Coordinates of N, CA and C and ligand atoms in Angstrom, one line a residue:
X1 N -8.6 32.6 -12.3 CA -7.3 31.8 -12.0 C -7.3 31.3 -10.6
X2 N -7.0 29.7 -10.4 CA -7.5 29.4 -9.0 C -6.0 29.7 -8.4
X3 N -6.4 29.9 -6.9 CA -5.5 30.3 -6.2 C -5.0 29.2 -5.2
X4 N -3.9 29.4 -4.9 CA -3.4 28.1 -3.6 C -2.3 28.8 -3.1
X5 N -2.5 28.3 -1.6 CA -1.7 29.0 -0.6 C -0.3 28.4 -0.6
X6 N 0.9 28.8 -0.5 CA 1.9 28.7 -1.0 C 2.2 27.5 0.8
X7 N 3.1 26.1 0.4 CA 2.7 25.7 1.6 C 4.3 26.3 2.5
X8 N 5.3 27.0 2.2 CA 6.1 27.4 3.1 C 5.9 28.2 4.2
X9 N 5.3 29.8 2.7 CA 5.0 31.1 3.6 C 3.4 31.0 3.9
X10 N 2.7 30.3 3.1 CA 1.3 31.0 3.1 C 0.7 32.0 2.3
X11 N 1.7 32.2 1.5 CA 0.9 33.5 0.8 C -0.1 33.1 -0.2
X12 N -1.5 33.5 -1.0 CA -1.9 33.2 -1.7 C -1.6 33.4 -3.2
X13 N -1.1 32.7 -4.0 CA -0.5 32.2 -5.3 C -1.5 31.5 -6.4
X14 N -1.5 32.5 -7.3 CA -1.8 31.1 -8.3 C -1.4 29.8 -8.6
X15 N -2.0 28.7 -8.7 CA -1.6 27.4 -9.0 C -0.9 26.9 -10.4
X16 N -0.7 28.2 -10.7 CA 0.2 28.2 -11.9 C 1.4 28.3 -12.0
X17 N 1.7 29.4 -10.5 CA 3.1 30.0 -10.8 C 4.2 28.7 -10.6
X18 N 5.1 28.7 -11.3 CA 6.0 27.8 -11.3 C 6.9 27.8 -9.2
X19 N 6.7 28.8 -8.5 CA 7.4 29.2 -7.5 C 7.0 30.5 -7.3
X20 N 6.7 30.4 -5.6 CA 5.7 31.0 -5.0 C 6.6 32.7 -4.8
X21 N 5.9 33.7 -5.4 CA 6.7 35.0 -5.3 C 6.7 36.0 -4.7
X22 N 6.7 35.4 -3.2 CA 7.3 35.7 -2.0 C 8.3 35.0 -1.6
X23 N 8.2 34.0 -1.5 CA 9.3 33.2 -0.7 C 10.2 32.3 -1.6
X24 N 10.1 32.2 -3.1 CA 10.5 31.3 -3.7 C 10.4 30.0 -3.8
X25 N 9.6 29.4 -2.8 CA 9.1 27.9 -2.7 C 9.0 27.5 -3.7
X26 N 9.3 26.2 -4.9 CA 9.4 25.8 -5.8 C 8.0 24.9 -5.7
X27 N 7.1 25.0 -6.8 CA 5.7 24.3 -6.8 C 5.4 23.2 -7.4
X28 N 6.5 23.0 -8.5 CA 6.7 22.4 -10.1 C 6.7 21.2 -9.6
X29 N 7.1 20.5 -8.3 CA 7.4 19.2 -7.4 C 6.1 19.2 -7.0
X30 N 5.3 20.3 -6.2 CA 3.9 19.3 -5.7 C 3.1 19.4 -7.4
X31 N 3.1 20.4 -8.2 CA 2.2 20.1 -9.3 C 2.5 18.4 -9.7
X32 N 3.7 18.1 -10.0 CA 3.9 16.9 -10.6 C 3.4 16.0 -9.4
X33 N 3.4 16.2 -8.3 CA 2.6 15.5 -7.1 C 1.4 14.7 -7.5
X34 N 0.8 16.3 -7.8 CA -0.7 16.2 -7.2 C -0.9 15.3 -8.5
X35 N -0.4 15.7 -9.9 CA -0.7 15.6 -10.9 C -0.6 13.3 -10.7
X36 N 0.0 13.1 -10.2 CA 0.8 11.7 -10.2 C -0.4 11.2 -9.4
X37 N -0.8 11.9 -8.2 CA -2.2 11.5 -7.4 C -3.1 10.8 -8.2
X38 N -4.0 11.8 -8.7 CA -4.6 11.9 -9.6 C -4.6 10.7 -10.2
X39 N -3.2 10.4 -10.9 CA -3.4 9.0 -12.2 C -3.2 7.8 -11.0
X40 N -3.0 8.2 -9.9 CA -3.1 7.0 -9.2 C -4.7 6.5 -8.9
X41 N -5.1 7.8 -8.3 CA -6.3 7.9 -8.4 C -7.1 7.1 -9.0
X42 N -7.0 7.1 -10.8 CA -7.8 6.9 -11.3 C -7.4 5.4 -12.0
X43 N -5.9 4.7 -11.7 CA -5.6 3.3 -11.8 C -6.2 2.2 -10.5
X44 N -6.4 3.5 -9.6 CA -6.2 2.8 -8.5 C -8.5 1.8 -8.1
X45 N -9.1 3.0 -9.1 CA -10.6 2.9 -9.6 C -10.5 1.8 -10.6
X46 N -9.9 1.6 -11.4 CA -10.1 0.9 -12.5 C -9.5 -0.8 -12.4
X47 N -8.1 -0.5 -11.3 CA -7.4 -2.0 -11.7 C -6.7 -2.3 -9.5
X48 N -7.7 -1.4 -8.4 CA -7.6 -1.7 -7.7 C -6.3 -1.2 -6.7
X49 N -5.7 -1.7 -6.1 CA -4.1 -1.6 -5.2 C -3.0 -2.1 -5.9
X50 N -3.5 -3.3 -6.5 CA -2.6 -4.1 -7.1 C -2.0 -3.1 -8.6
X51 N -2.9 -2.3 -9.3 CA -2.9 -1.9 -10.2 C -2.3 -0.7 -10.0
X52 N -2.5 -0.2 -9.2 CA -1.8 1.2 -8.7 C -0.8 1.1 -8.1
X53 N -0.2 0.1 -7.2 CA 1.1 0.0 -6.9 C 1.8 0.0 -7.8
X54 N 1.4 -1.2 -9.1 CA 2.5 -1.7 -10.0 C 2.4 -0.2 -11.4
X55 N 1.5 0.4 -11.2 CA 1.7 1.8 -11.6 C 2.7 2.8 -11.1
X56 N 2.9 2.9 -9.8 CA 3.6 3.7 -8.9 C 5.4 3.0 -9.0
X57 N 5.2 1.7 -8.9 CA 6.6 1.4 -9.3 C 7.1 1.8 -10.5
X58 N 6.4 1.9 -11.6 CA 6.8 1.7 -13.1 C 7.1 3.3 -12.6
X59 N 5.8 4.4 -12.1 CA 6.7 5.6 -12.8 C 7.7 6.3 -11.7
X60 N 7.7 5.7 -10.5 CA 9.1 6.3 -9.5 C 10.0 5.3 -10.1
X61 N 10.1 3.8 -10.6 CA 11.1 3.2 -10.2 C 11.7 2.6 -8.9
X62 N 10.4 2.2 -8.5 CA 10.5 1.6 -7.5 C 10.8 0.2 -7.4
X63 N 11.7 -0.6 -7.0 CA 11.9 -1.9 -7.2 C 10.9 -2.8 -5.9
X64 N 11.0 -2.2 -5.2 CA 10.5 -2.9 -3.9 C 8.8 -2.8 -3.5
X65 N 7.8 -3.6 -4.0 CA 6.5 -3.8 -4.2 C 5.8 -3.6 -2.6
X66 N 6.7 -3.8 -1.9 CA 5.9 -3.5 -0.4 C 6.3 -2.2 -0.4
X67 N 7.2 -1.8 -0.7 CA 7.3 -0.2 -0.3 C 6.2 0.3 -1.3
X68 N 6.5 0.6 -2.8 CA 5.5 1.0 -3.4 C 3.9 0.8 -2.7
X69 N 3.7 -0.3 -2.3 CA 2.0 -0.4 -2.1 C 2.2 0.4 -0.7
X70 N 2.5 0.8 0.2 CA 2.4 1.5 1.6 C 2.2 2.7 0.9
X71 N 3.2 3.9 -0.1 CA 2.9 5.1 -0.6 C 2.3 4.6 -1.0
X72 N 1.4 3.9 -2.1 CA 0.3 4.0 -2.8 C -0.6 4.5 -1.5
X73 N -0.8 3.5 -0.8 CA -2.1 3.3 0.4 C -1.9 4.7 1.0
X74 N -0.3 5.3 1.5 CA -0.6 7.1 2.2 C -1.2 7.9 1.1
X75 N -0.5 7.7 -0.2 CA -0.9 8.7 -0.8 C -2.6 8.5 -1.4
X76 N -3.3 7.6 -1.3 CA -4.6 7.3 -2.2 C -5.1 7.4 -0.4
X77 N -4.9 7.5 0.6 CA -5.6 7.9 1.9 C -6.3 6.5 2.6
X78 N -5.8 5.4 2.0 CA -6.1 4.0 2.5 C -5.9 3.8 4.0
X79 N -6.5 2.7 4.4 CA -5.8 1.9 5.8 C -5.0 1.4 5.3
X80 N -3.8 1.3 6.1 CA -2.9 0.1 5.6 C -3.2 -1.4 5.8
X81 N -3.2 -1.9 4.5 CA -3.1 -3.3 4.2 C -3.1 -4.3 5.7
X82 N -4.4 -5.4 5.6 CA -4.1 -5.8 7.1 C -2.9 -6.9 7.0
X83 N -2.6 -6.5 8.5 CA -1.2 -7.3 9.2 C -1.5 -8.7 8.5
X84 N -0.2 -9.5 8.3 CA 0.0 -10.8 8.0 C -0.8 -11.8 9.0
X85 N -1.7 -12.8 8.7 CA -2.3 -13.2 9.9 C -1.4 -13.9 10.9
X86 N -1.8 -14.0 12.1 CA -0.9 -14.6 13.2 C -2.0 -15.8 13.6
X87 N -1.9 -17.2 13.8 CA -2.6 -17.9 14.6 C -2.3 -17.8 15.6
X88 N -4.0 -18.1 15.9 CA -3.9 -17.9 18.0 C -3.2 -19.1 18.3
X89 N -3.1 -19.0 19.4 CA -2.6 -20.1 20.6 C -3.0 -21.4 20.5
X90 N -4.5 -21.4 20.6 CA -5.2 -22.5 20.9 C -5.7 -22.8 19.7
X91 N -5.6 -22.3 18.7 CA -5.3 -22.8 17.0 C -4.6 -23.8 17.1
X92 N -3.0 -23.2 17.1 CA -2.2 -24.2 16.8 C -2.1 -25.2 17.9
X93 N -2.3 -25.1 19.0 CA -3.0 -26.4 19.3 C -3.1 -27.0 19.8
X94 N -4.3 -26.9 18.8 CA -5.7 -28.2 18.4 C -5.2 -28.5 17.1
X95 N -4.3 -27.8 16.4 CA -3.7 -28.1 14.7 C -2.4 -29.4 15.2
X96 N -2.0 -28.7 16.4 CA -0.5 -29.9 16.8 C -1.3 -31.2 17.1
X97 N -2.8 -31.2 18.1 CA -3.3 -32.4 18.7 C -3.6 -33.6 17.6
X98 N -4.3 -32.5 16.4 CA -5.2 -33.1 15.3 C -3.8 -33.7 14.7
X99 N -2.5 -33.4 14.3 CA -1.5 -33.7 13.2 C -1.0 -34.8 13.9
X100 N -0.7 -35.2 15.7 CA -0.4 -36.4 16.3 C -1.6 -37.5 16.2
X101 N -2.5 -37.0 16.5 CA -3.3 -38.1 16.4 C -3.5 -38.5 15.1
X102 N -3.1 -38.1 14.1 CA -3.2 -38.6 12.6 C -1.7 -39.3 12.4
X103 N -0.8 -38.9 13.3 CA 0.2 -39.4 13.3 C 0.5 -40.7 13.7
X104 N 0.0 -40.8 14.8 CA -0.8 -41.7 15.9 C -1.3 -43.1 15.2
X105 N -2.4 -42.9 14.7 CA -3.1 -43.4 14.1 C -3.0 -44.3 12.6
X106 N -1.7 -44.0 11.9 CA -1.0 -44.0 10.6 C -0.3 -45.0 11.7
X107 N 0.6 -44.8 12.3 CA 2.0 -45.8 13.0 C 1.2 -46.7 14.0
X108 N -0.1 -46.7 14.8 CA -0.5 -47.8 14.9 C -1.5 -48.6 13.9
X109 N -1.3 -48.1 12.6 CA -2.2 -49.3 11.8 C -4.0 -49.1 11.6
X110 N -4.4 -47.7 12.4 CA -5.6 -47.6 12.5 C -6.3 -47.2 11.6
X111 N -5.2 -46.9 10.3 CA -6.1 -46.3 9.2 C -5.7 -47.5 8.4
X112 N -4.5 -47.4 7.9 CA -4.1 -48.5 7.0 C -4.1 -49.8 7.3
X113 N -4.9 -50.5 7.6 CA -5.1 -51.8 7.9 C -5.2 -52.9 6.9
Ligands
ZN1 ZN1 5.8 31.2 -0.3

C-alpha cells in the first residue's frame, strides 16, 4: 500500500485514506486533484494547450479561456504562454515612414499615372 505524507501534519498515510488520521486533513480534494492532472496530462500529449485548456474549462466550468489556459500551464508545469508581441520603436517607424511615402506617392500621382 503506497504511502503519502499527509500535506498539513506530515504524517505518513496511505494514499487511500479518505483523511489523514492524525490531523483530519481531508485527501478526497487532492485525490480528485492529482487524478484531474493526470487527464490533463494526457489531453494535453494528444491535442496540445489548446486541447487541454478547452478540457479544463469543460470539467471546472470555466468560462474564461485565458484563465483556464494559465492553470492549465501551472498545473501541467509549463512556461507561461509568451507575452503578446510589442513592436520596437524603430519598427514602427520605418512602418509610419514606409505608410507616408506610399501615401505620398498615391497623392502626388507617382504610382497612378
Ligand atoms: Zn495530517
Amino acid at each position: 500500500m503506497p504511502l503519502m505524507k499527509c500535506p498539513d501534519c506530515g504524517a505518513e498515510v496511505s494514499d487511500r485514506a479518505p483523511s489523514c488520521p492524525k490531523c483530519n486533513h481531508p485527501f478526497a480534494q487532492i485525490a480528485a486533484d492529482k487524478l484531474l492532472n493526470d487527464d490533463l496530462c494526457r489531453v494535453y500529449e494528444d491535442k496540445k494547450l489548446i486541447g487541454a485548456t478547452i478540457f479544463y474549462m469543460e470539467r471546472k466550468s470555466i468560462k474564461d479561456m485565458g484563465e483556464a489556459k494559465s492553470e492549465v500551464e501551472r498545473r501541467l508545469g509549463l512556461p507561461p504562454g509568451p507575452p503578446p508581441r510589442k513592436l520596437s520603436l524603430p519598427v514602427v517607424i520605418v512602418g509610419y515612414l514606409l505608410l507616408f511615402a506610399a501615401i505620398w506617392m498615391v497623392i502626388t500621382g507617382r504610382i497612378f499615372k
